[in-house]
Short mmCIF file of C-alpha atoms in Angstrom, two decimals:
data_model
loop_
_atom_site.label_atom_id
_atom_site.label_comp_id
_atom_site.label_asym_id
_atom_site.label_seq_id
_atom_site.Cartn_x
_atom_site.Cartn_y
_atom_site.Cartn_z
CA UNK J 1 10.75 -1.03 -21.65
CA UNK J 2 7.54 -2.55 -23.03
CA UNK J 3 5.47 0.32 -21.68
CA UNK J 4 2.29 0.00 -19.67
CA UNK J 5 0.71 -3.36 -20.39
CA UNK J 6 -2.99 -3.95 -20.04
CA UNK J 7 -4.97 -7.13 -20.44
CA UNK J 8 -7.24 -8.17 -21.90
CA UNK J 9 -7.45 -5.82 -24.91
CA UNK J 10 -11.12 -6.63 -25.38
CA UNK J 11 -13.64 -8.10 -22.99
CA UNK J 12 -17.24 -8.96 -23.72
CA UNK J 13 -19.30 -10.16 -20.78
CA UNK J 14 -22.87 -10.59 -19.74
CA UNK J 15 -24.55 -8.28 -17.29
CA UNK J 16 -24.07 -9.48 -13.74
CA UNK J 17 -20.74 -11.15 -14.35
CA UNK J 18 -17.53 -10.18 -12.61
CA UNK J 19 -14.90 -8.47 -14.75
CA UNK J 20 -11.23 -8.08 -13.87
CA UNK J 21 -8.95 -5.75 -15.79
CA UNK J 22 -5.20 -5.97 -15.34
CA UNK J 23 -2.33 -3.54 -15.60
CA UNK J 24 1.43 -3.76 -15.40
CA UNK J 25 3.00 -0.32 -15.02
CA UNK J 26 6.41 0.70 -16.24
CA UNK J 27 9.09 -0.60 -13.91
CA UNK J 28 10.16 2.08 -11.46
CA UNK J 29 7.07 4.24 -11.88
CA UNK J 30 5.55 4.91 -8.50
CA UNK J 31 2.21 6.33 -9.61
CA UNK J 32 -0.53 4.27 -11.25
CA UNK J 33 -3.83 5.62 -12.54
CA UNK J 34 -7.03 4.00 -13.79
CA UNK J 35 -9.13 6.00 -16.27
CA UNK J 36 -12.39 5.28 -18.05
CA UNK J 37 -13.15 6.76 -21.47
CA UNK J 38 -16.61 7.05 -22.99
CA UNK J 39 -18.01 9.20 -25.75
CA UNK J 40 -20.40 10.91 -23.38
CA UNK J 41 -18.09 11.64 -20.46
CA UNK J 42 -14.63 11.68 -22.01
CA UNK J 43 -11.72 10.64 -19.80
CA UNK J 44 -12.59 10.11 -16.15
CA UNK J 45 -10.04 9.39 -13.44
CA UNK J 46 -11.30 6.49 -11.36
CA UNK J 47 -8.51 5.97 -8.85
CA UNK J 48 -4.80 6.42 -8.46
CA UNK J 49 -2.07 4.79 -6.39
CA UNK J 50 1.26 6.03 -5.10
CA UNK J 51 3.74 3.37 -4.02
CA UNK J 52 0.94 0.78 -4.17
CA UNK J 53 -1.28 2.75 -1.79
CA UNK J 54 -4.64 4.10 -3.05
CA UNK J 55 -4.53 7.87 -2.72
CA UNK J 56 -7.77 9.06 -4.28
CA UNK J 57 -10.67 6.80 -5.22
CA UNK J 58 -13.29 9.53 -5.41
CA UNK J 59 -13.78 8.83 -9.10
CA UNK J 60 -14.85 5.24 -8.60
CA UNK J 61 -18.49 5.24 -9.70
CA UNK J 62 -19.94 3.00 -7.02
CA UNK J 63 -19.24 0.07 -4.76
CA UNK J 64 -19.36 -2.34 -7.67
CA UNK J 65 -15.93 -1.03 -8.64
CA UNK J 66 -12.80 -1.93 -6.71
CA UNK J 67 -9.08 -1.61 -7.44
CA UNK J 68 -6.03 -3.15 -5.88
CA UNK J 69 -2.29 -2.86 -6.26
CA UNK J 70 -0.74 -5.78 -4.39
CA UNK J 71 2.78 -4.91 -5.57
CA UNK J 72 4.65 -2.35 -7.62
CA UNK J 73 4.26 -4.26 -10.86
CA UNK J 74 0.59 -5.18 -10.91
CA UNK J 75 -2.82 -3.63 -10.45
CA UNK J 76 -6.37 -4.83 -11.02
CA UNK J 77 -9.67 -3.07 -11.53
CA UNK J 78 -12.66 -5.24 -10.75
CA UNK J 79 -16.33 -4.68 -11.52
CA UNK J 80 -18.79 -6.92 -9.73
CA UNK J 81 -21.53 -7.19 -10.85
CA UNK J 82 -21.04 -5.58 -14.26
CA UNK J 83 -23.78 -3.55 -15.95
CA UNK J 84 -24.24 -2.41 -19.56
CA UNK J 85 -23.48 1.19 -18.57
CA UNK J 86 -19.98 0.08 -17.56
CA UNK J 87 -19.17 -0.46 -21.23
CA UNK J 88 -16.20 1.78 -21.99
CA UNK J 89 -12.48 1.75 -22.66
CA UNK J 90 -10.51 1.48 -19.44
CA UNK J 91 -6.97 2.86 -19.44
CA UNK J 92 -4.18 2.33 -17.01
CA UNK J 93 -1.35 4.87 -16.86
CA UNK J 94 1.80 5.18 -14.82
CA UNK J 95 4.27 7.94 -14.07
CA UNK J 96 7.49 8.46 -12.19
CA UNK J 97 6.40 11.73 -10.65
CA UNK J 98 4.26 14.71 -11.48
CA UNK J 99 5.79 16.64 -14.35
CA UNK J 100 7.00 13.61 -16.25
CA UNK J 101 3.71 12.98 -17.94
CA UNK J 102 1.72 9.81 -17.85
CA UNK J 103 2.44 6.79 -20.01
CA UNK J 104 -0.81 5.14 -21.00
CA UNK J 105 -1.51 1.53 -21.79
CA UNK J 106 -3.42 0.56 -24.91
CA UNK J 107 -6.61 0.16 -22.94
CA UNK J 108 -9.20 -2.55 -22.39
CA UNK J 109 -12.41 -2.20 -24.35
CA UNK J 110 -15.17 -3.56 -22.15
CA UNK J 111 -18.58 -4.42 -23.53
CA UNK J 112 -21.28 -5.56 -21.12
CA UNK J 113 -24.31 -7.03 -22.84
CA UNK N 1 -11.91 18.87 -10.56
CA UNK N 2 -10.47 21.57 -12.72
CA UNK N 3 -12.08 22.66 -15.98
CA UNK N 4 -10.10 22.09 -19.13
CA UNK N 5 -11.95 23.00 -22.29
CA UNK N 6 -11.31 22.35 -25.95
CA UNK N 7 -13.31 22.65 -29.10
CA UNK N 8 -14.52 19.27 -30.26
CA UNK N 9 -13.67 19.23 -33.95
CA UNK N 10 -11.15 20.71 -36.37
CA UNK N 11 -10.70 20.05 -40.08
CA UNK N 12 -7.71 21.18 -42.10
CA UNK N 13 -6.31 20.48 -45.53
CA UNK N 14 -3.15 18.45 -45.88
CA UNK N 15 -0.13 20.72 -45.86
CA UNK N 16 -1.85 23.52 -43.93
CA UNK N 17 -1.14 24.35 -40.30
CA UNK N 18 -3.48 23.15 -37.56
CA UNK N 19 -4.04 25.09 -34.37
CA UNK N 20 -5.75 23.33 -31.50
CA UNK N 21 -6.76 25.48 -28.55
CA UNK N 22 -7.33 24.76 -24.89
CA UNK N 23 -8.33 26.80 -21.87
CA UNK N 24 -7.86 25.80 -18.27
CA UNK N 25 -8.82 27.20 -14.90
CA UNK N 26 -6.12 26.33 -12.40
CA UNK N 27 -3.50 29.06 -12.28
CA UNK N 28 -1.27 26.90 -10.07
CA UNK N 29 -0.74 24.29 -12.79
CA UNK N 30 2.92 23.43 -13.04
CA UNK N 31 2.93 21.57 -16.32
CA UNK N 32 0.61 21.49 -19.30
CA UNK N 33 0.56 18.65 -21.79
CA UNK N 34 -0.62 17.63 -25.20
CA UNK N 35 -1.56 14.02 -25.87
CA UNK N 36 -2.54 12.34 -29.13
CA UNK N 37 -4.96 9.43 -29.37
CA UNK N 38 -5.23 7.48 -32.58
CA UNK N 39 -8.24 5.21 -33.17
CA UNK N 40 -8.21 2.14 -30.96
CA UNK N 41 -5.07 3.22 -29.13
CA UNK N 42 -4.10 4.76 -25.83
CA UNK N 43 -3.02 8.34 -25.31
CA UNK N 44 0.49 9.17 -26.43
CA UNK N 45 2.38 12.08 -24.90
CA UNK N 46 3.29 14.53 -27.64
CA UNK N 47 4.85 17.38 -25.76
CA UNK N 48 4.60 19.38 -22.59
CA UNK N 49 5.46 22.84 -21.38
CA UNK N 50 6.45 24.08 -17.98
CA UNK N 51 4.25 26.86 -16.69
CA UNK N 52 7.05 29.43 -16.59
CA UNK N 53 7.60 29.09 -20.34
CA UNK N 54 5.54 30.74 -23.02
CA UNK N 55 6.63 28.75 -26.03
CA UNK N 56 8.13 25.39 -26.87
CA UNK N 57 8.98 24.09 -30.33
CA UNK N 58 9.60 20.49 -31.25
CA UNK N 59 9.94 19.82 -34.97
CA UNK N 60 6.49 20.40 -36.49
CA UNK N 61 4.90 21.08 -33.12
CA UNK N 62 4.75 24.49 -31.44
CA UNK N 63 3.16 24.96 -28.04
CA UNK N 64 2.13 28.43 -26.94
CA UNK N 65 1.15 29.21 -23.38
CA UNK N 66 -0.59 32.40 -22.29
CA UNK N 67 -0.61 32.02 -18.55
CA UNK N 68 -2.46 35.28 -17.97
CA UNK N 69 -5.40 34.12 -20.06
CA UNK N 70 -4.92 30.43 -19.10
CA UNK N 71 -4.79 29.55 -22.77
CA UNK N 72 -2.72 26.79 -24.34
CA UNK N 73 -2.40 26.02 -28.02
CA UNK N 74 -0.78 23.37 -30.17
CA UNK N 75 0.25 24.26 -33.69
CA UNK N 76 1.06 21.47 -36.12
CA UNK N 77 2.92 22.71 -39.17
CA UNK N 78 2.51 21.02 -42.57
CA UNK N 79 -0.31 18.81 -41.28
CA UNK N 80 -0.32 15.30 -42.70
CA UNK N 81 -3.06 12.67 -42.94
CA UNK N 82 -1.24 10.73 -40.21
CA UNK N 83 -1.93 13.60 -37.85
CA UNK N 84 -5.64 12.77 -37.90
CA UNK N 85 -6.44 11.84 -34.30
CA UNK N 86 -7.94 13.19 -31.11
CA UNK N 87 -5.73 15.66 -29.26
CA UNK N 88 -6.09 16.15 -25.53
CA UNK N 89 -4.65 18.94 -23.47
CA UNK N 90 -4.07 18.30 -19.79
CA UNK N 91 -2.96 20.32 -16.81
CA UNK N 92 -1.07 18.90 -13.88
CA UNK N 93 -1.89 20.09 -10.42
CA UNK N 94 0.08 18.20 -7.84
CA UNK N 95 -0.01 14.56 -8.80
CA UNK N 96 -3.23 14.70 -10.76
CA UNK N 97 -3.88 15.43 -14.37
CA UNK N 98 -7.05 17.05 -15.62
CA UNK N 99 -7.80 16.28 -19.24
CA UNK N 100 -9.80 18.27 -21.69
CA UNK N 101 -12.59 16.73 -23.75
CA UNK N 102 -10.30 16.23 -26.72
CA UNK N 103 -10.28 17.83 -30.19
CA UNK N 104 -10.85 15.51 -33.12
CA UNK N 105 -8.55 16.63 -35.94
CA UNK N 106 -9.46 15.54 -39.45
CA UNK N 107 -6.92 16.12 -42.20
CA UNK N 108 -8.43 16.35 -45.66
CA UNK N 109 -6.16 15.09 -48.47
#
């Protein structure tokens, strides 16, 4: 298996633009998680899905952030409009069930200027 | 969320043992994990321990769990320069993980 695949690896955008981050989880994993990592706040869970259904989105910072999982092999995290304080590394992770551990993607480094 | 705490930095000399410590608050955690993050990369699962165990050894890695004190440690024997990275502990409660702040390990040649 190729692991959790995220795209793009790097994204630089101007403030106010829409940004879409993509994730392909490991085939057969039924949990998918979106995390944000910054120096100041460490790793923050934004939202997670089980069987394509959002279970907990309490970590989503504000309405500018939205996430979807239209099928078991694809998820998106969208920021509209983007702001400089959204600059961070965004990780997607998937797991088969609790106890197995998460498998993380390589992350998307987002810079909003 | 739950509190998972780690010291931020650790420096060791190459060949010495490293011990990275972690404390957590949720006594109902079922699994506890150690992840490694190298620069520019995602988090890689190193090892995990079930909460009814007190020790797990995997080659150079030894995990110790003191459930009474809610204390987890990761010992790396014969630390190498390639072990330089950030190490995260995490506890699993239900389907959610709670990560610590990460410990940045620097190995001095």
